[in-house]
XYZ file of N, CA and C in Angstrom:
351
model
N 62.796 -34.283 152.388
C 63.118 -32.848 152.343
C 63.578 -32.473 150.946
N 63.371 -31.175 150.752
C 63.456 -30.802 149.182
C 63.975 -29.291 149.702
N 65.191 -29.224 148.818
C 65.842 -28.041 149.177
C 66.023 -27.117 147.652
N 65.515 -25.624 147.535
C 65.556 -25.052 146.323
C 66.634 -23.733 146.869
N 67.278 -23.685 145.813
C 68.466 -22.146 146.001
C 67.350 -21.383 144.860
N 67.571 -20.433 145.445
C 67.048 -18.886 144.376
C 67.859 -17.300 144.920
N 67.507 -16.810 144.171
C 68.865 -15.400 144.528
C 69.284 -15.311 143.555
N 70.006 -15.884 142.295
C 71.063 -15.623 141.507
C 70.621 -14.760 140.673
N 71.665 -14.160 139.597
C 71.116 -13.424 138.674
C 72.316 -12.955 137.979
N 72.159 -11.402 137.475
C 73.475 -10.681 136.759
C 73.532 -9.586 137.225
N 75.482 -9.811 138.063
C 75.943 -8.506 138.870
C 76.976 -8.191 137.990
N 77.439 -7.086 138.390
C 78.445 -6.982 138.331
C 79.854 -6.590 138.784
N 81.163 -7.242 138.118
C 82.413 -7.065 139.038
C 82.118 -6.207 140.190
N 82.237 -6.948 141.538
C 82.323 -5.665 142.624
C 80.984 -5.922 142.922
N 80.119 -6.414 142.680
C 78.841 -6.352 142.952
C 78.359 -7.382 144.555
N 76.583 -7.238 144.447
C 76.294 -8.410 145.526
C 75.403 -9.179 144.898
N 75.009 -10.240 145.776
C 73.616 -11.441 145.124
C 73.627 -11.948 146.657
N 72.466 -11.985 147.079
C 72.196 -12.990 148.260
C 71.223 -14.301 147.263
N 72.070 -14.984 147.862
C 71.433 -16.176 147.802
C 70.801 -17.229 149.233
N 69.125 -17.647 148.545
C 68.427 -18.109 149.695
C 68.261 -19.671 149.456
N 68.104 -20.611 150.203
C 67.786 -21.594 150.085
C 66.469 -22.304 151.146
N 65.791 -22.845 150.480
C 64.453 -22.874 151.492
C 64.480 -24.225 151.209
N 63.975 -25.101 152.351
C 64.043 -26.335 152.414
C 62.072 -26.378 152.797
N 61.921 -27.817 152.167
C 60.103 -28.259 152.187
C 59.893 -28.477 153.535
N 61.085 -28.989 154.657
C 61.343 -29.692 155.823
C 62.110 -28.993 156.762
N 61.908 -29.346 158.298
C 63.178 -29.019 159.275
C 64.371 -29.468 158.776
N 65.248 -28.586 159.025
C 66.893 -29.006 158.298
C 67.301 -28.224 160.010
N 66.915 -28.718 161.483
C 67.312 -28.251 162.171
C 67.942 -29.957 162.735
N 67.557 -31.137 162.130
C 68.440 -32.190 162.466
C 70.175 -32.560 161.709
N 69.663 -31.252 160.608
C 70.967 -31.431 159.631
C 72.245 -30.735 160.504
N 73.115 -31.555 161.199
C 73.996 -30.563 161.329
C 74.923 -29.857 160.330
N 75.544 -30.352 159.059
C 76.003 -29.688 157.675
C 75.299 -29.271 156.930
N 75.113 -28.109 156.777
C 74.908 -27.761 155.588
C 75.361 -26.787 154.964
N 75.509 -26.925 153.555
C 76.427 -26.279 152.424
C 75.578 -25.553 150.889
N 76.414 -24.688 150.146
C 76.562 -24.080 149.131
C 77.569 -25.041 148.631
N 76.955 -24.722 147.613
C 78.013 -25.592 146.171
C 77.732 -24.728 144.226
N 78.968 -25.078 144.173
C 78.787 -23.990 142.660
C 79.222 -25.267 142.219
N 78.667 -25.210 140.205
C 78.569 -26.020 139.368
C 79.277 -24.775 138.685
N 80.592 -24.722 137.709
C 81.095 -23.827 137.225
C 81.003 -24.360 135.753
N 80.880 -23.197 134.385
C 80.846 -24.390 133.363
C 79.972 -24.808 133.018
N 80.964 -25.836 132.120
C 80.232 -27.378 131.477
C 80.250 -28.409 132.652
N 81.222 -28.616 133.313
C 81.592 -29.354 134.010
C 80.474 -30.070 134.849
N 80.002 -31.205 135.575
C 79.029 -31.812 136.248
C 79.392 -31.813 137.600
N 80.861 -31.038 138.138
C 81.079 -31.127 139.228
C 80.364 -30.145 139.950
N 80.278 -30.414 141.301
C 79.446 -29.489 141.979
C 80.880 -29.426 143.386
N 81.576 -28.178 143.536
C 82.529 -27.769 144.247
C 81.474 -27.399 145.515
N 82.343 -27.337 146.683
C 81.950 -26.637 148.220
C 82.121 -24.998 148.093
N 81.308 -24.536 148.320
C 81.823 -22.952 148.628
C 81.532 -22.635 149.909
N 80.857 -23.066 150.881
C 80.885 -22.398 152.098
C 79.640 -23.576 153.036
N 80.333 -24.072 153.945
C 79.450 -24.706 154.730
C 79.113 -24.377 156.550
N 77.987 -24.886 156.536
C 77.812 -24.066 158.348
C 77.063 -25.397 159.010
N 77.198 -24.979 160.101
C 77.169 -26.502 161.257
C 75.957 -25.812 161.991
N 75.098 -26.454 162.863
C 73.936 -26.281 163.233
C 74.430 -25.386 164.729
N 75.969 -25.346 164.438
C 76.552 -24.607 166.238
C 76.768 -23.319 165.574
N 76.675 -23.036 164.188
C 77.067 -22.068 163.882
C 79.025 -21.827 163.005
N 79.359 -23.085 163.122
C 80.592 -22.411 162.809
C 80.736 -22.630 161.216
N 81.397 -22.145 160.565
C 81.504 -21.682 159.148
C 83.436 -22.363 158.360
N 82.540 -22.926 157.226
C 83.845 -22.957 156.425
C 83.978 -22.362 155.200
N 85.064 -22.116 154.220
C 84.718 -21.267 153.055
C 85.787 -21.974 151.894
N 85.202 -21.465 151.164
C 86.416 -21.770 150.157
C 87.747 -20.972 149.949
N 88.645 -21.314 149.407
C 89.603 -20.199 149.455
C 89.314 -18.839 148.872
N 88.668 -19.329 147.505
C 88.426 -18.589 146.933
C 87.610 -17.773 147.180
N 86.612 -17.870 147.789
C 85.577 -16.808 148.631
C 85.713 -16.481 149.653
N 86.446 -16.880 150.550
C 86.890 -16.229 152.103
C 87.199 -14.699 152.139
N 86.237 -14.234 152.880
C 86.387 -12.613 153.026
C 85.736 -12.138 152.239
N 84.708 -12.560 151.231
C 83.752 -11.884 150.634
C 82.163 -12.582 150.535
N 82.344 -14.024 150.500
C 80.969 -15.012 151.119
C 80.530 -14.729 152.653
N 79.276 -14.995 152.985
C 79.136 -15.020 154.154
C 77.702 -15.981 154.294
N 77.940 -17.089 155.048
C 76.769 -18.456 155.008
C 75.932 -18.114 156.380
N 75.014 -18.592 156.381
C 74.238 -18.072 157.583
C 72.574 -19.163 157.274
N 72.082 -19.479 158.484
C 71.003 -20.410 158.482
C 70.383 -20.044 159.812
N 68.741 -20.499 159.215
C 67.595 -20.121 159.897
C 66.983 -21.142 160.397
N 66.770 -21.821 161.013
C 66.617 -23.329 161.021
C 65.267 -22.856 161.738
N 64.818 -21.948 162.212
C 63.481 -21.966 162.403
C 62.664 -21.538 161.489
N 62.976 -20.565 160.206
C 62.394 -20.353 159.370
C 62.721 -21.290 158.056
N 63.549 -22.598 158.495
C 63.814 -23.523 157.322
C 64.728 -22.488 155.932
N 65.359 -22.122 156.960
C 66.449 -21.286 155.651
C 67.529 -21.267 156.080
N 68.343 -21.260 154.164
C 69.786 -20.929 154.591
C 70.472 -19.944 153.560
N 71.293 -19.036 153.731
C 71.777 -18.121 152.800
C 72.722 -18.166 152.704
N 73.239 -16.981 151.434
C 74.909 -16.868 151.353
C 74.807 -15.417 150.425
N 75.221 -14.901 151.393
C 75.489 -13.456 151.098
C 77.036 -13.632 150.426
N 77.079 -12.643 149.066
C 77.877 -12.909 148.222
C 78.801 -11.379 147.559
N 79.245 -10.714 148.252
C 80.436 -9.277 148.341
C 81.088 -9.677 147.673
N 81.643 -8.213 147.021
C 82.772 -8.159 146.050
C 83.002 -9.114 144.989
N 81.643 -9.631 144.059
C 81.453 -10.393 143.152
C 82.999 -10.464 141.724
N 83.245 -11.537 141.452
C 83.974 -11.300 140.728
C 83.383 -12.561 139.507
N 83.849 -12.403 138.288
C 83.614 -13.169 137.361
C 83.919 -14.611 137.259
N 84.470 -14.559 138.166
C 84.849 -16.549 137.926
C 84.170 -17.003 139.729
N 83.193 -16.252 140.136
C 82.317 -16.575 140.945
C 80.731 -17.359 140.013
N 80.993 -16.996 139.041
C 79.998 -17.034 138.025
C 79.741 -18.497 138.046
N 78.236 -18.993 137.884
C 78.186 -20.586 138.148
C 76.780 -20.414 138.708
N 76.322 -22.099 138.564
C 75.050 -22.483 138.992
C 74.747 -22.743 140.617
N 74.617 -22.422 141.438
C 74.755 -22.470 142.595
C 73.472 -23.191 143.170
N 74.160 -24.470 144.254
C 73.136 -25.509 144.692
C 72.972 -25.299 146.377
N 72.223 -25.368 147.015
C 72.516 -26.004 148.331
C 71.875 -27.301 148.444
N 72.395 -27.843 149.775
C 72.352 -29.542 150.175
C 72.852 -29.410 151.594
N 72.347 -30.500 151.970
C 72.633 -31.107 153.049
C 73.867 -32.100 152.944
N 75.282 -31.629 154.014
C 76.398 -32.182 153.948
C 76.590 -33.356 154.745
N 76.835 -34.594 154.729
C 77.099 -35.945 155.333
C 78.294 -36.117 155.446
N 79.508 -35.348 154.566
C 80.199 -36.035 155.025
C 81.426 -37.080 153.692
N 80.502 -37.404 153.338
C 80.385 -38.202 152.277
C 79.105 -37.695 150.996
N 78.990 -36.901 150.927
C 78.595 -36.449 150.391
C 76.536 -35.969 150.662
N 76.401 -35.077 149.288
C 74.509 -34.918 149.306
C 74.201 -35.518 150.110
N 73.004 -34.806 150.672
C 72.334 -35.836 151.547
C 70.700 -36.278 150.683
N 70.253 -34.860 149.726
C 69.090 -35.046 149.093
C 69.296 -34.766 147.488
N 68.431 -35.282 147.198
C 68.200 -34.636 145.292
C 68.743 -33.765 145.352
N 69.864 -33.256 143.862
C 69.851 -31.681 143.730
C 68.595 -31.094 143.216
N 68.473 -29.803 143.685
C 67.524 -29.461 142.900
C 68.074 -27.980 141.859
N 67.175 -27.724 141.174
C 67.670 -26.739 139.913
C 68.763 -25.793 139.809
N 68.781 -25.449 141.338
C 70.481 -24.506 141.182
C 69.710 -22.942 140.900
N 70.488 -22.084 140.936
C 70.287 -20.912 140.732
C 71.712 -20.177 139.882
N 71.220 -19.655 139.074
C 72.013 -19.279 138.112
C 73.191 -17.741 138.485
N 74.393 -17.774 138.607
C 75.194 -16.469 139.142
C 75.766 -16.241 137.876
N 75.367 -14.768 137.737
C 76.672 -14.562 136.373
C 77.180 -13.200 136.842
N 78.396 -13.277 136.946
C 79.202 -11.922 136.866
C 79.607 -11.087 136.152
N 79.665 -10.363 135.591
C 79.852 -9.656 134.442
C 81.430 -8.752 134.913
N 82.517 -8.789 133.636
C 84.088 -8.276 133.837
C 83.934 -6.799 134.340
């Protein structure tokens, strides 16, 4: 399975971006799956919002009440609707499949978020 994020772009403060993620494969055996931002220089790739194949949802602090994660598992998709954009939302944004222990597949290219002050 090969999973690509696309959506990102340049909003601004206050703004929206949906972000989509389309997988090559069923991701209806995945029960985790997640958003992740790369902020920076940095090589870390943080959690921003993950959803379970029952539907239930986790978030980051920092985005709670303005993210919203959501998956299609029959159309091999997953999103993240992204309200009240603020500038240090700004970052490369990945999805993946969550184990637990981490990725489950390759990252792939990320999609680029920039917020503007």
């Amino acid at each position: 399975v090969q999973l690509q994020a696309s959506g990102g772009g340049l909003a601004q403060n206050g703004g929206s971006l949906r972000l989509s993620c389309a997988s090559s494969g069923s991701i209806s055996d995945f029960d985790v799956m997640a958003w992740y931002r790369r902020a920076g220089s940095t090589h870390r790739r943080d959690h921003v919002a993950v959803i379970t194949n029952s539907g239930r949802t986790n978030y980051a602090d920092s985005v709670k009440g303005r993210f919203t994660i959501s998956r299609d598992n029959a159309n091999r998709r997953m999103y993240l609707q992204m309200d009240s954009l603020k500038p240090e939302d700004s970052g490369v944004y990945f999805c993946n499949v969550d184990t637990g222990y981490g990725p489950l597949v390759p990252w792939g290219q990320g999609t680029q978020v920039t917020v503007s002050p």
